[in-house]
Amino acid sequence: MNINKSSQISKFYKKTLKDRQEVVKDWIDDENDFLTLTQDQADNMIENVIGLYGLPFAVSTNFLINGEEYLIPIVIEEPSVVAALSFAAKLFREGGGFNTSSDKPEMIGQIQILDCPNINNALKQITIEKEVLLEEVNNLGGSIVKRGGGAKDFEIRQFNTDQLGEILIVHLIYDCRDAMGANAVNTAVEYLAPKLEQITRGRVNLRILSNLTDRRIARAEGVVLADSLTTDEMSGSEVVQSIIEAGVFAEIDPYRATTHNKGIMNGIDGVLIATGNDWRAVEAGAHAFAVRSGTYSSLTKWRRDSQGNLRGSIELPLSVGIVGGATRVHPMAQLALKILGVSSAQELAEVIATVGLAQNFAAIRALATDGIQKGHMRMHARQLAAAAGAPLEAIPLLVETMVAEGAIRLERAKQLLENWNEEH
Ligand code: MEV
């Protein structure tokens, strides 16, 4: 968040890239250039590096969350997502902005124990030794424990399987504070494994965190005024109804829910990548959470409120960090966190949930009214104009002509470019 500025930046999309950078530098009070990852830094991040892979880094405007102003950094290759977010945030702002909440940043580490000679004894012993073991884990130290996090509890789950007989799954509940926490949790469960073998006289197989981080849920909600949804063809109230119908479609039908949630993840992944977070972990958790009732369903809910306006809400597991991992190494991830101005992993999770809700609203509003192709094709035309080799100053004319003709094809972009070249 930024306490001194508004994220409602007039005609931000019409500014040049350089001017947008100036706005963002001013927002974060930083004169530094936008330095991206170097090959040397990349070489220290993963194995066998041969180069870098670039993606567009953008910001979405207009976000008002819990009464605070946010610019949202997004890294994505798909056109329309960034613009749709800014548009959605503008409408939610008119309805009072977004409100959010989240759970403590608790992760689950799993330890699989097999071949216990006496399951009841094993269960009893784990309970007796629990406090000592938790303390031992926390004595391993580390910055998370220093900040008040660390091992908090055990949960024990028991499975009776045809293939392997009785299995105990011990869940270590670990508060990760401002880290995503994968390393800390995995270190802790690897430490506990031999201790639990001794106590239970069983055998440990896997010890690894769970990506179904359902103790680490973030929630966001907000209202869009019916009046602001009016189109040339539909009243605001009709659009509210169409959006609710779209939302219920995704609540009841997994085929639709998958696409609906994909749209949500368009926004969420964009912020996760921008901030150097593990988007595969969040994706896995989000989809597992979406199927928790036994039927894969929507991550959002859309309803009409007592004033006839549209109320949307989202909840999903969001295991994210603002320290450690790529967030520390990648200069653009540092920049993204600075733009967001978040001071805790929970705040970041809540902002990300908000982005998911806003993205979903924008997608289903478009689908329930004009369809998405109209907006999409303009950006597609820009990509084609660029692919045809058009210089920057020629692109607007090529785009407008292709859109007006409804002929958004590379061949047409090339022809138009030839004409343009002859005239210039
Ligand atoms: C496209 O990337 C995402 C949408 O398909 C989402 C949706 O259908 O809700 C537009």
Tab-separated table of C-alpha atoms and ligand atoms in Angstrom:
chain	number	residue	atom	x	y	z
A	1	MET	CA	0.000	0.000	0.000
A	2	ASN	CA	1.018	3.602	-0.350
A	3	ILE	CA	-0.319	5.967	2.271
A	4	ASN	CA	0.329	9.171	0.352
A	5	LYS	CA	-0.935	8.396	-3.126
A	6	SER	CA	-3.994	7.193	-4.953
A	7	SER	CA	-3.748	4.142	-7.191
A	8	GLN	CA	-6.392	5.752	-9.412
A	9	ILE	CA	-3.987	7.015	-12.046
A	10	SER	CA	-5.701	8.780	-14.871
A	11	LYS	CA	-5.130	7.238	-18.335
A	12	PHE	CA	-2.218	5.140	-17.070
A	13	TYR	CA	-2.661	2.754	-20.010
A	14	LYS	CA	-2.273	5.612	-22.484
A	15	LYS	CA	1.130	6.689	-21.133
A	16	THR	CA	4.350	5.554	-22.757
A	17	LEU	CA	6.260	2.734	-21.098
A	18	LYS	CA	8.885	5.259	-19.919
A	19	ASP	CA	6.221	7.521	-18.405
A	20	ARG	CA	4.620	4.578	-16.635
A	21	GLN	CA	8.004	3.756	-15.141
A	22	GLU	CA	8.250	7.341	-13.874
A	23	VAL	CA	4.825	7.044	-12.210
A	24	VAL	CA	5.873	3.823	-10.498
A	25	LYS	CA	9.234	5.276	-9.395
A	26	ASP	CA	7.342	8.146	-7.865
A	27	TRP	CA	4.897	5.734	-6.193
A	28	ILE	CA	7.727	3.814	-4.508
A	29	ASP	CA	9.900	6.865	-4.007
A	30	ASP	CA	12.816	5.210	-5.772
A	31	GLU	CA	15.043	6.541	-8.530
A	32	ASN	CA	16.603	3.174	-9.383
A	33	ASP	CA	16.232	1.738	-12.831
A	34	PHE	CA	14.128	-1.338	-13.326
A	35	LEU	CA	16.926	-3.868	-13.234
A	36	THR	CA	16.002	-7.376	-14.185
A	37	LEU	CA	17.659	-10.643	-13.225
A	38	THR	CA	21.208	-11.104	-14.537
A	39	GLN	CA	22.499	-14.321	-16.057
A	40	ASP	CA	24.866	-14.713	-13.101
A	41	GLN	CA	22.018	-14.419	-10.611
A	42	ALA	CA	19.983	-16.917	-12.630
A	43	ASP	CA	22.943	-19.288	-12.676
A	44	ASN	CA	22.783	-19.377	-8.872
A	45	MET	CA	19.047	-20.019	-8.782
A	46	ILE	CA	18.651	-23.260	-10.716
A	47	GLU	CA	20.797	-25.825	-12.539
A	48	ASN	CA	22.083	-25.847	-16.133
A	49	VAL	CA	21.156	-22.239	-16.882
A	50	ILE	CA	21.715	-21.146	-20.482
A	51	GLY	CA	19.992	-17.766	-20.409
A	52	LEU	CA	17.031	-15.718	-19.272
A	53	TYR	CA	13.391	-15.845	-20.346
A	54	GLY	CA	11.556	-12.519	-20.334
A	55	LEU	CA	7.878	-11.867	-19.651
A	56	PRO	CA	5.938	-8.575	-19.570
A	57	PHE	CA	5.848	-6.888	-16.132
A	58	ALA	CA	2.871	-4.527	-15.721
A	59	VAL	CA	0.899	-2.825	-12.967
A	60	SER	CA	-2.851	-2.713	-12.491
A	61	THR	CA	-4.332	0.450	-11.036
A	62	ASN	CA	-7.337	1.489	-8.902
A	63	PHE	CA	-7.104	-1.067	-6.087
A	64	LEU	CA	-8.569	0.059	-2.768
A	65	ILE	CA	-8.201	-2.721	-0.193
A	66	ASN	CA	-9.279	-2.258	3.436
A	67	GLY	CA	-9.273	1.487	2.770
A	68	GLU	CA	-5.638	1.462	1.523
A	69	GLU	CA	-4.261	2.202	-1.952
A	70	TYR	CA	-2.418	-0.501	-3.890
A	71	LEU	CA	-0.809	-0.751	-7.307
A	72	ILE	CA	-0.696	-4.405	-8.332
A	73	PRO	CA	2.369	-5.803	-10.136
A	74	ILE	CA	1.486	-8.516	-12.660
A	75	VAL	CA	3.747	-10.702	-14.775
A	76	ILE	CA	1.825	-12.445	-17.550
A	77	GLU	CA	1.986	-13.160	-21.279
A	78	GLU	CA	-1.805	-13.069	-21.817
A	79	PRO	CA	-3.377	-9.839	-23.122
A	80	SER	CA	-6.383	-8.245	-21.375
A	81	VAL	CA	-5.708	-9.535	-17.849
A	82	VAL	CA	-3.985	-6.362	-16.609
A	83	ALA	CA	-6.547	-4.000	-18.148
A	84	ALA	CA	-9.412	-6.138	-16.867
A	85	LEU	CA	-8.021	-5.944	-13.332
A	86	SER	CA	-7.742	-2.157	-13.385
A	87	PHE	CA	-11.277	-1.928	-14.747
A	88	ALA	CA	-12.669	-4.304	-12.114
A	89	ALA	CA	-10.850	-2.511	-9.284
A	90	LYS	CA	-12.355	0.781	-10.458
A	91	LEU	CA	-15.900	-0.608	-10.179
A	92	PHE	CA	-15.269	-2.218	-6.778
A	93	ARG	CA	-13.794	1.099	-5.588
A	94	GLU	CA	-17.112	2.776	-6.437
A	95	GLY	CA	-18.755	0.145	-4.222
A	96	GLY	CA	-16.427	0.985	-1.297
A	97	GLY	CA	-13.353	-1.087	-2.174
A	98	PHE	CA	-12.383	-4.597	-1.108
A	99	ASN	CA	-12.333	-6.034	2.402
A	100	THR	CA	-10.081	-8.922	3.296
A	101	SER	CA	-9.046	-11.301	6.065
A	102	SER	CA	-6.710	-14.263	6.410
A	103	ASP	CA	-5.644	-17.085	8.700
A	104	LYS	CA	-2.315	-17.362	10.466
A	105	PRO	CA	0.492	-18.417	8.074
A	106	GLU	CA	0.405	-22.053	9.228
A	107	MET	CA	1.700	-24.787	6.958
A	108	ILE	CA	1.329	-28.544	7.312
A	109	GLY	CA	4.322	-30.899	7.170
A	110	GLN	CA	3.407	-34.555	6.644
A	111	ILE	CA	5.202	-37.598	8.037
A	112	GLN	CA	4.047	-41.020	6.838
A	113	ILE	CA	4.558	-43.794	9.432
A	114	LEU	CA	4.077	-47.453	8.466
A	115	ASP	CA	4.495	-50.844	10.148
A	116	CYS	CA	3.779	-49.711	13.717
A	117	PRO	CA	3.655	-52.915	15.815
A	118	ASN	CA	0.930	-51.384	17.988
A	119	ILE	CA	-0.991	-48.438	16.572
A	120	ASN	CA	-2.662	-47.470	19.844
A	121	ASN	CA	0.675	-47.379	21.653
A	122	ALA	CA	2.166	-45.365	18.808
A	123	LEU	CA	-0.651	-42.821	19.018
A	124	LYS	CA	-0.267	-42.575	22.805
A	125	GLN	CA	3.499	-42.135	22.643
A	126	ILE	CA	3.307	-39.389	20.020
A	127	THR	CA	0.849	-37.490	22.237
A	128	ILE	CA	3.077	-37.918	25.303
A	129	GLU	CA	6.226	-36.775	23.479
A	130	LYS	CA	4.567	-33.989	21.480
A	131	GLU	CA	5.612	-30.954	23.529
A	132	VAL	CA	9.240	-32.123	23.818
A	133	LEU	CA	9.432	-32.779	20.078
A	134	LEU	CA	7.927	-29.399	19.169
A	135	GLU	CA	10.455	-27.702	21.424
A	136	GLU	CA	13.323	-29.661	19.865
A	137	VAL	CA	12.200	-28.574	16.386
A	138	ASN	CA	12.062	-24.955	17.467
A	139	ASN	CA	15.513	-25.261	19.038
A	140	LEU	CA	16.834	-25.890	15.519
A	141	GLY	CA	16.509	-22.087	15.356
A	142	GLY	CA	16.186	-19.964	12.255
A	143	SER	CA	14.638	-16.597	11.537
A	144	ILE	CA	11.052	-17.894	11.495
A	145	VAL	CA	11.339	-19.077	15.111
A	146	LYS	CA	13.004	-15.776	16.096
A	147	ARG	CA	9.982	-13.944	14.694
A	148	GLY	CA	7.539	-15.953	16.823
A	149	GLY	CA	6.789	-18.697	14.292
A	150	GLY	CA	7.860	-22.340	14.277
A	151	ALA	CA	6.409	-25.733	15.214
A	152	LYS	CA	3.065	-25.319	16.990
A	153	ASP	CA	1.228	-28.614	17.093
A	154	PHE	CA	0.751	-32.151	15.798
A	155	GLU	CA	-2.376	-33.601	14.237
A	156	ILE	CA	-2.481	-37.358	13.759
A	157	ARG	CA	-4.476	-39.023	11.009
A	158	GLN	CA	-4.994	-42.754	10.750
A	159	PHE	CA	-5.658	-44.701	7.550
A	160	ASN	CA	-6.489	-48.353	7.159
A	161	THR	CA	-5.409	-49.429	3.685
A	162	ASP	CA	-5.797	-52.669	1.751
A	163	GLN	CA	-2.293	-52.393	0.345
A	164	LEU	CA	-0.254	-51.297	3.356
A	165	GLY	CA	-2.340	-51.994	6.443
A	166	GLU	CA	-2.565	-49.247	9.063
A	167	ILE	CA	-0.732	-46.026	8.384
A	168	LEU	CA	-0.281	-43.022	10.615
A	169	ILE	CA	0.121	-39.595	9.054
A	170	VAL	CA	1.487	-37.041	11.461
A	171	HIS	CA	0.838	-33.419	10.529
A	172	LEU	CA	3.290	-30.937	11.927
A	173	ILE	CA	1.611	-27.525	12.141
A	174	TYR	CA	4.258	-24.909	11.495
A	175	ASP	CA	3.742	-21.143	11.632
A	176	CYS	CA	5.885	-19.694	8.827
A	177	ARG	CA	5.406	-15.985	9.639
A	178	ASP	CA	6.480	-13.996	6.528
A	179	ALA	CA	8.044	-16.917	4.655
A	180	MET	CA	6.299	-19.332	2.321
A	181	GLY	CA	8.043	-21.813	4.562
A	182	ALA	CA	8.731	-24.862	2.399
A	183	ASN	CA	12.366	-25.102	3.534
A	184	ALA	CA	11.624	-24.643	7.218
A	185	VAL	CA	8.802	-27.195	7.166
A	186	ASN	CA	10.799	-29.756	5.216
A	187	THR	CA	13.777	-29.349	7.560
A	188	ALA	CA	11.459	-29.825	10.536
A	189	VAL	CA	9.773	-32.993	9.249
A	190	GLU	CA	13.104	-34.506	8.225
A	191	TYR	CA	14.358	-33.836	11.766
A	192	LEU	CA	11.248	-35.397	13.320
A	193	ALA	CA	11.193	-38.538	11.160
A	194	PRO	CA	13.795	-40.648	13.044
A	195	LYS	CA	12.428	-39.444	16.396
A	196	LEU	CA	8.943	-40.601	15.429
A	197	GLU	CA	10.320	-43.949	14.236
A	198	GLN	CA	11.870	-44.441	17.664
A	199	ILE	CA	8.714	-43.458	19.543
A	200	THR	CA	6.270	-45.467	17.434
A	201	ARG	CA	8.665	-48.338	16.577
A	202	GLY	CA	7.329	-47.890	13.070
A	203	ARG	CA	9.011	-46.892	9.824
A	204	VAL	CA	8.838	-43.448	8.226
A	205	ASN	CA	8.570	-43.229	4.455
A	206	LEU	CA	7.698	-39.704	3.164
A	207	ARG	CA	8.297	-36.478	5.065
A	208	ILE	CA	7.327	-33.379	3.131
A	209	LEU	CA	5.100	-30.322	3.372
A	210	SER	CA	1.550	-30.427	2.019
A	211	ASN	CA	0.547	-27.937	-0.650
A	212	LEU	CA	-3.051	-28.170	0.503
A	213	THR	CA	-2.445	-25.279	2.893
A	214	ASP	CA	-6.000	-25.104	4.171
A	215	ARG	CA	-4.939	-23.564	7.475
A	216	ARG	CA	-3.595	-20.607	5.502
A	217	ILE	CA	-6.740	-19.270	3.823
A	218	ALA	CA	-7.066	-15.717	2.503
A	219	ARG	CA	-10.447	-14.111	1.834
A	220	ALA	CA	-11.611	-11.031	-0.025
A	221	GLU	CA	-15.002	-9.540	-0.744
A	222	GLY	CA	-16.463	-6.432	-2.291
A	223	VAL	CA	-19.503	-4.825	-3.876
A	224	VAL	CA	-20.088	-3.552	-7.400
A	225	LEU	CA	-22.965	-1.110	-7.688
A	226	ALA	CA	-25.662	-2.320	-10.075
A	227	ASP	CA	-25.759	1.121	-11.730
A	228	SER	CA	-22.123	0.894	-12.756
A	229	LEU	CA	-22.872	-2.349	-14.649
A	230	THR	CA	-25.369	-0.818	-17.082
A	231	THR	CA	-24.465	-1.399	-20.743
A	232	ASP	CA	-26.029	-0.179	-23.998
A	233	GLU	CA	-28.069	-3.366	-24.174
A	234	MET	CA	-28.651	-4.341	-20.531
A	235	SER	CA	-29.763	-2.644	-17.318
A	236	GLY	CA	-27.411	-2.827	-14.321
A	237	SER	CA	-29.818	-5.180	-12.585
A	238	GLU	CA	-29.835	-7.523	-15.608
A	239	VAL	CA	-26.041	-7.599	-15.633
A	240	VAL	CA	-26.019	-8.395	-11.886
A	241	GLN	CA	-28.386	-11.277	-12.621
A	242	SER	CA	-26.242	-12.570	-15.534
A	243	ILE	CA	-23.111	-12.474	-13.370
A	244	ILE	CA	-24.869	-14.368	-10.571
A	245	GLU	CA	-26.046	-16.946	-13.121
A	246	ALA	CA	-22.474	-17.310	-14.371
A	247	GLY	CA	-21.237	-17.688	-10.788
A	248	VAL	CA	-23.781	-20.380	-9.925
A	249	PHE	CA	-22.913	-22.225	-13.161
A	250	ALA	CA	-19.331	-22.481	-11.859
A	251	GLU	CA	-20.497	-23.506	-8.372
A	252	ILE	CA	-22.403	-26.527	-9.715
A	253	ASP	CA	-20.465	-27.649	-12.802
A	254	PRO	CA	-16.800	-28.745	-12.707
A	255	TYR	CA	-16.388	-28.159	-16.467
A	256	ARG	CA	-17.298	-24.515	-16.039
A	257	ALA	CA	-15.609	-24.221	-12.601
A	258	THR	CA	-12.265	-25.205	-14.138
A	259	THR	CA	-12.393	-22.353	-16.661
A	260	HIS	CA	-13.817	-19.959	-14.084
A	261	ASN	CA	-10.978	-20.771	-11.657
A	262	LYS	CA	-8.429	-20.584	-14.477
A	263	GLY	CA	-9.520	-16.984	-14.954
A	264	ILE	CA	-9.051	-16.355	-11.222
A	265	MET	CA	-5.551	-17.824	-11.428
A	266	ASN	CA	-4.742	-15.506	-14.378
A	267	GLY	CA	-4.618	-12.687	-11.849
A	268	ILE	CA	-3.269	-14.658	-8.915
A	269	ASP	CA	-0.396	-16.275	-10.826
A	270	GLY	CA	0.515	-12.865	-12.264
A	271	VAL	CA	1.183	-11.471	-8.777
A	272	LEU	CA	2.822	-14.696	-7.592
A	273	ILE	CA	5.286	-14.636	-10.476
A	274	ALA	CA	5.902	-10.893	-10.093
A	275	THR	CA	6.728	-11.342	-6.402
A	276	GLY	CA	8.904	-14.442	-6.928
A	277	ASN	CA	6.467	-16.789	-5.206
A	278	ASP	CA	5.911	-20.471	-5.966
A	279	TRP	CA	2.858	-20.286	-8.216
A	280	ARG	CA	2.762	-24.082	-8.775
A	281	ALA	CA	2.323	-24.579	-5.025
A	282	VAL	CA	-0.547	-22.084	-4.889
A	283	GLU	CA	-2.145	-23.552	-8.041
A	284	ALA	CA	-2.045	-27.071	-6.568
A	285	GLY	CA	-3.515	-25.880	-3.260
A	286	ALA	CA	-6.208	-23.770	-4.897
A	287	HIS	CA	-7.518	-26.611	-7.060
A	288	ALA	CA	-7.424	-29.131	-4.206
A	289	PHE	CA	-9.352	-26.616	-2.075
A	290	ALA	CA	-11.860	-26.113	-4.897
A	291	VAL	CA	-12.734	-29.822	-4.781
A	292	ARG	CA	-12.956	-30.096	-0.974
A	293	SER	CA	-16.710	-30.843	-1.042
A	294	GLY	CA	-16.073	-33.806	-3.354
A	295	THR	CA	-17.159	-31.880	-6.467
A	296	TYR	CA	-14.784	-29.427	-8.118
A	297	SER	CA	-16.387	-25.996	-7.700
A	298	SER	CA	-15.856	-22.266	-7.935
A	299	LEU	CA	-13.436	-20.403	-5.665
A	300	THR	CA	-15.739	-17.373	-5.720
A	301	LYS	CA	-19.374	-16.662	-4.885
A	302	TRP	CA	-21.541	-13.986	-6.501
A	303	ARG	CA	-24.797	-12.820	-4.922
A	304	ARG	CA	-27.184	-9.849	-5.005
A	305	ASP	CA	-27.133	-7.802	-1.779
A	306	SER	CA	-30.151	-6.218	-0.076
A	307	GLN	CA	-29.693	-3.034	-2.148
A	308	GLY	CA	-29.700	-4.951	-5.417
A	309	ASN	CA	-25.940	-4.570	-5.950
A	310	LEU	CA	-23.511	-7.362	-6.784
A	311	ARG	CA	-21.493	-8.826	-3.901
A	312	GLY	CA	-18.558	-11.094	-4.648
A	313	SER	CA	-16.354	-13.107	-2.332
A	314	ILE	CA	-13.405	-15.451	-2.666
A	315	GLU	CA	-11.498	-17.747	-0.344
A	316	LEU	CA	-8.550	-19.953	-1.119
A	317	PRO	CA	-5.321	-21.246	0.429
A	318	LEU	CA	-2.452	-18.849	-0.247
A	319	SER	CA	0.974	-19.928	0.949
A	320	VAL	CA	3.122	-16.974	-0.012
A	321	GLY	CA	6.175	-15.252	1.375
A	322	ILE	CA	7.787	-11.842	1.332
A	323	VAL	CA	11.173	-13.134	2.513
A	324	GLY	CA	13.418	-15.942	1.290
A	325	GLY	CA	13.498	-17.856	-1.971
A	326	ALA	CA	13.259	-16.029	-5.277
A	327	THR	CA	11.602	-13.060	-3.556
A	328	ARG	CA	15.036	-12.222	-2.162
A	329	VAL	CA	17.190	-12.999	-5.197
A	330	HIS	CA	15.172	-11.571	-8.067
A	331	PRO	CA	15.448	-7.771	-8.408
A	332	MET	CA	12.066	-7.539	-10.169
A	333	ALA	CA	10.450	-9.524	-7.337
A	334	GLN	CA	11.955	-7.014	-4.905
A	335	LEU	CA	10.545	-4.234	-7.041
A	336	ALA	CA	7.121	-5.901	-7.113
A	337	LEU	CA	7.068	-6.160	-3.320
A	338	LYS	CA	8.082	-2.529	-3.055
A	339	ILE	CA	5.275	-1.478	-5.410
A	340	LEU	CA	2.808	-3.484	-3.321
A	341	GLY	CA	4.231	-2.066	-0.097
A	342	VAL	CA	3.081	-5.121	1.874
A	343	SER	CA	4.579	-5.631	5.318
A	344	SER	CA	3.604	-9.266	5.945
A	345	ALA	CA	2.950	-12.501	4.072
A	346	GLN	CA	-0.649	-12.335	5.295
A	347	GLU	CA	-1.111	-8.897	3.763
A	348	LEU	CA	0.329	-10.201	0.487
A	349	ALA	CA	-2.023	-13.211	0.591
A	350	GLU	CA	-5.020	-10.928	1.107
A	351	VAL	CA	-3.992	-8.679	-1.793
A	352	ILE	CA	-3.593	-11.750	-4.003
A	353	ALA	CA	-7.037	-13.076	-3.040
A	354	THR	CA	-8.434	-9.650	-3.978
A	355	VAL	CA	-6.753	-9.844	-7.371
A	356	GLY	CA	-8.352	-13.266	-7.924
A	357	LEU	CA	-11.793	-11.866	-7.110
A	358	ALA	CA	-11.306	-8.811	-9.333
A	359	GLN	CA	-10.081	-10.952	-12.226
A	360	ASN	CA	-13.035	-13.303	-11.911
A	361	PHE	CA	-15.468	-10.389	-11.854
A	362	ALA	CA	-13.946	-8.875	-14.994
A	363	ALA	CA	-14.049	-12.198	-16.841
A	364	ILE	CA	-17.631	-13.132	-16.009
A	365	ARG	CA	-18.896	-9.585	-16.492
A	366	ALA	CA	-17.452	-9.667	-20.009
A	367	LEU	CA	-18.773	-13.184	-20.643
A	368	ALA	CA	-22.222	-12.286	-19.312
A	369	THR	CA	-22.432	-9.170	-21.521
A	370	ASP	CA	-20.324	-8.592	-24.670
A	371	GLY	CA	-18.222	-11.774	-24.607
A	372	ILE	CA	-14.456	-11.560	-24.211
A	373	GLN	CA	-13.319	-11.510	-27.807
A	374	LYS	CA	-14.040	-7.817	-28.405
A	375	GLY	CA	-11.412	-6.589	-25.933
A	376	HIS	CA	-9.116	-9.496	-26.641
A	377	MET	CA	-8.919	-8.931	-30.393
A	378	ARG	CA	-7.574	-5.385	-30.074
A	379	MET	CA	-4.571	-6.638	-28.086
A	380	HIS	CA	-4.216	-9.564	-30.454
A	381	ALA	CA	-4.142	-7.071	-33.346
A	382	ARG	CA	-1.336	-5.200	-31.576
A	383	GLN	CA	0.644	-8.408	-31.220
A	384	LEU	CA	0.133	-9.158	-34.932
A	385	ALA	CA	1.163	-5.638	-35.954
A	386	ALA	CA	4.339	-6.025	-33.907
A	387	ALA	CA	4.927	-9.509	-35.340
A	388	ALA	CA	4.577	-8.083	-38.870
A	389	GLY	CA	7.490	-5.797	-38.009
A	390	ALA	CA	5.544	-2.536	-37.654
A	391	PRO	CA	7.453	0.311	-35.982
A	392	LEU	CA	5.854	1.726	-32.806
A	393	GLU	CA	4.353	4.758	-34.569
A	394	ALA	CA	2.597	2.557	-37.160
A	395	ILE	CA	0.972	0.167	-34.683
A	396	PRO	CA	-2.125	2.241	-33.693
A	397	LEU	CA	-3.191	2.709	-37.337
A	398	LEU	CA	-2.676	-0.969	-38.191
A	399	VAL	CA	-4.605	-2.035	-35.096
A	400	GLU	CA	-7.532	0.324	-35.694
A	401	THR	CA	-7.794	-0.748	-39.342
A	402	MET	CA	-7.694	-4.471	-38.556
A	403	VAL	CA	-10.278	-4.080	-35.756
A	404	ALA	CA	-12.597	-1.960	-37.939
A	405	GLU	CA	-12.340	-4.493	-40.788
A	406	GLY	CA	-12.716	-7.450	-38.436
A	407	ALA	CA	-9.668	-8.888	-40.240
A	408	ILE	CA	-7.217	-9.558	-37.460
A	409	ARG	CA	-4.655	-11.669	-39.287
A	410	LEU	CA	-0.900	-11.569	-39.770
A	411	GLU	CA	-1.291	-11.393	-43.566
A	412	ARG	CA	-3.479	-8.300	-43.265
A	413	ALA	CA	-1.039	-6.699	-40.797
A	414	LYS	CA	1.761	-7.213	-43.355
A	415	GLN	CA	-0.280	-5.679	-46.188
A	416	LEU	CA	-1.197	-2.680	-44.054
A	417	LEU	CA	2.436	-2.269	-43.052
A	418	GLU	CA	3.462	-2.214	-46.727
A	419	ASN	CA	0.909	0.554	-47.365
A	420	TRP	CA	2.162	2.451	-44.342
A	421	ASN	CA	5.784	2.116	-45.497
A	422	GLU	CA	4.891	3.469	-48.936
A	423	GLU	CA	3.265	6.516	-47.348
A	424	HIS	CA	6.098	7.247	-44.902
B	1	MEV	C1	-9.204	-16.801	-20.147
B	1	MEV	O1	-7.819	-16.820	-19.886
B	1	MEV	C2	-9.988	-16.845	-18.853
B	1	MEV	C3	-11.514	-16.957	-19.009
B	1	MEV	O2	-11.827	-18.087	-19.811
B	1	MEV	C4	-12.068	-17.117	-17.623
B	1	MEV	C5	-13.550	-17.442	-17.590
B	1	MEV	O3	-14.065	-18.048	-18.530
B	1	MEV	O4	-14.162	-17.093	-16.547
B	1	MEV	C6	-12.097	-15.751	-19.699
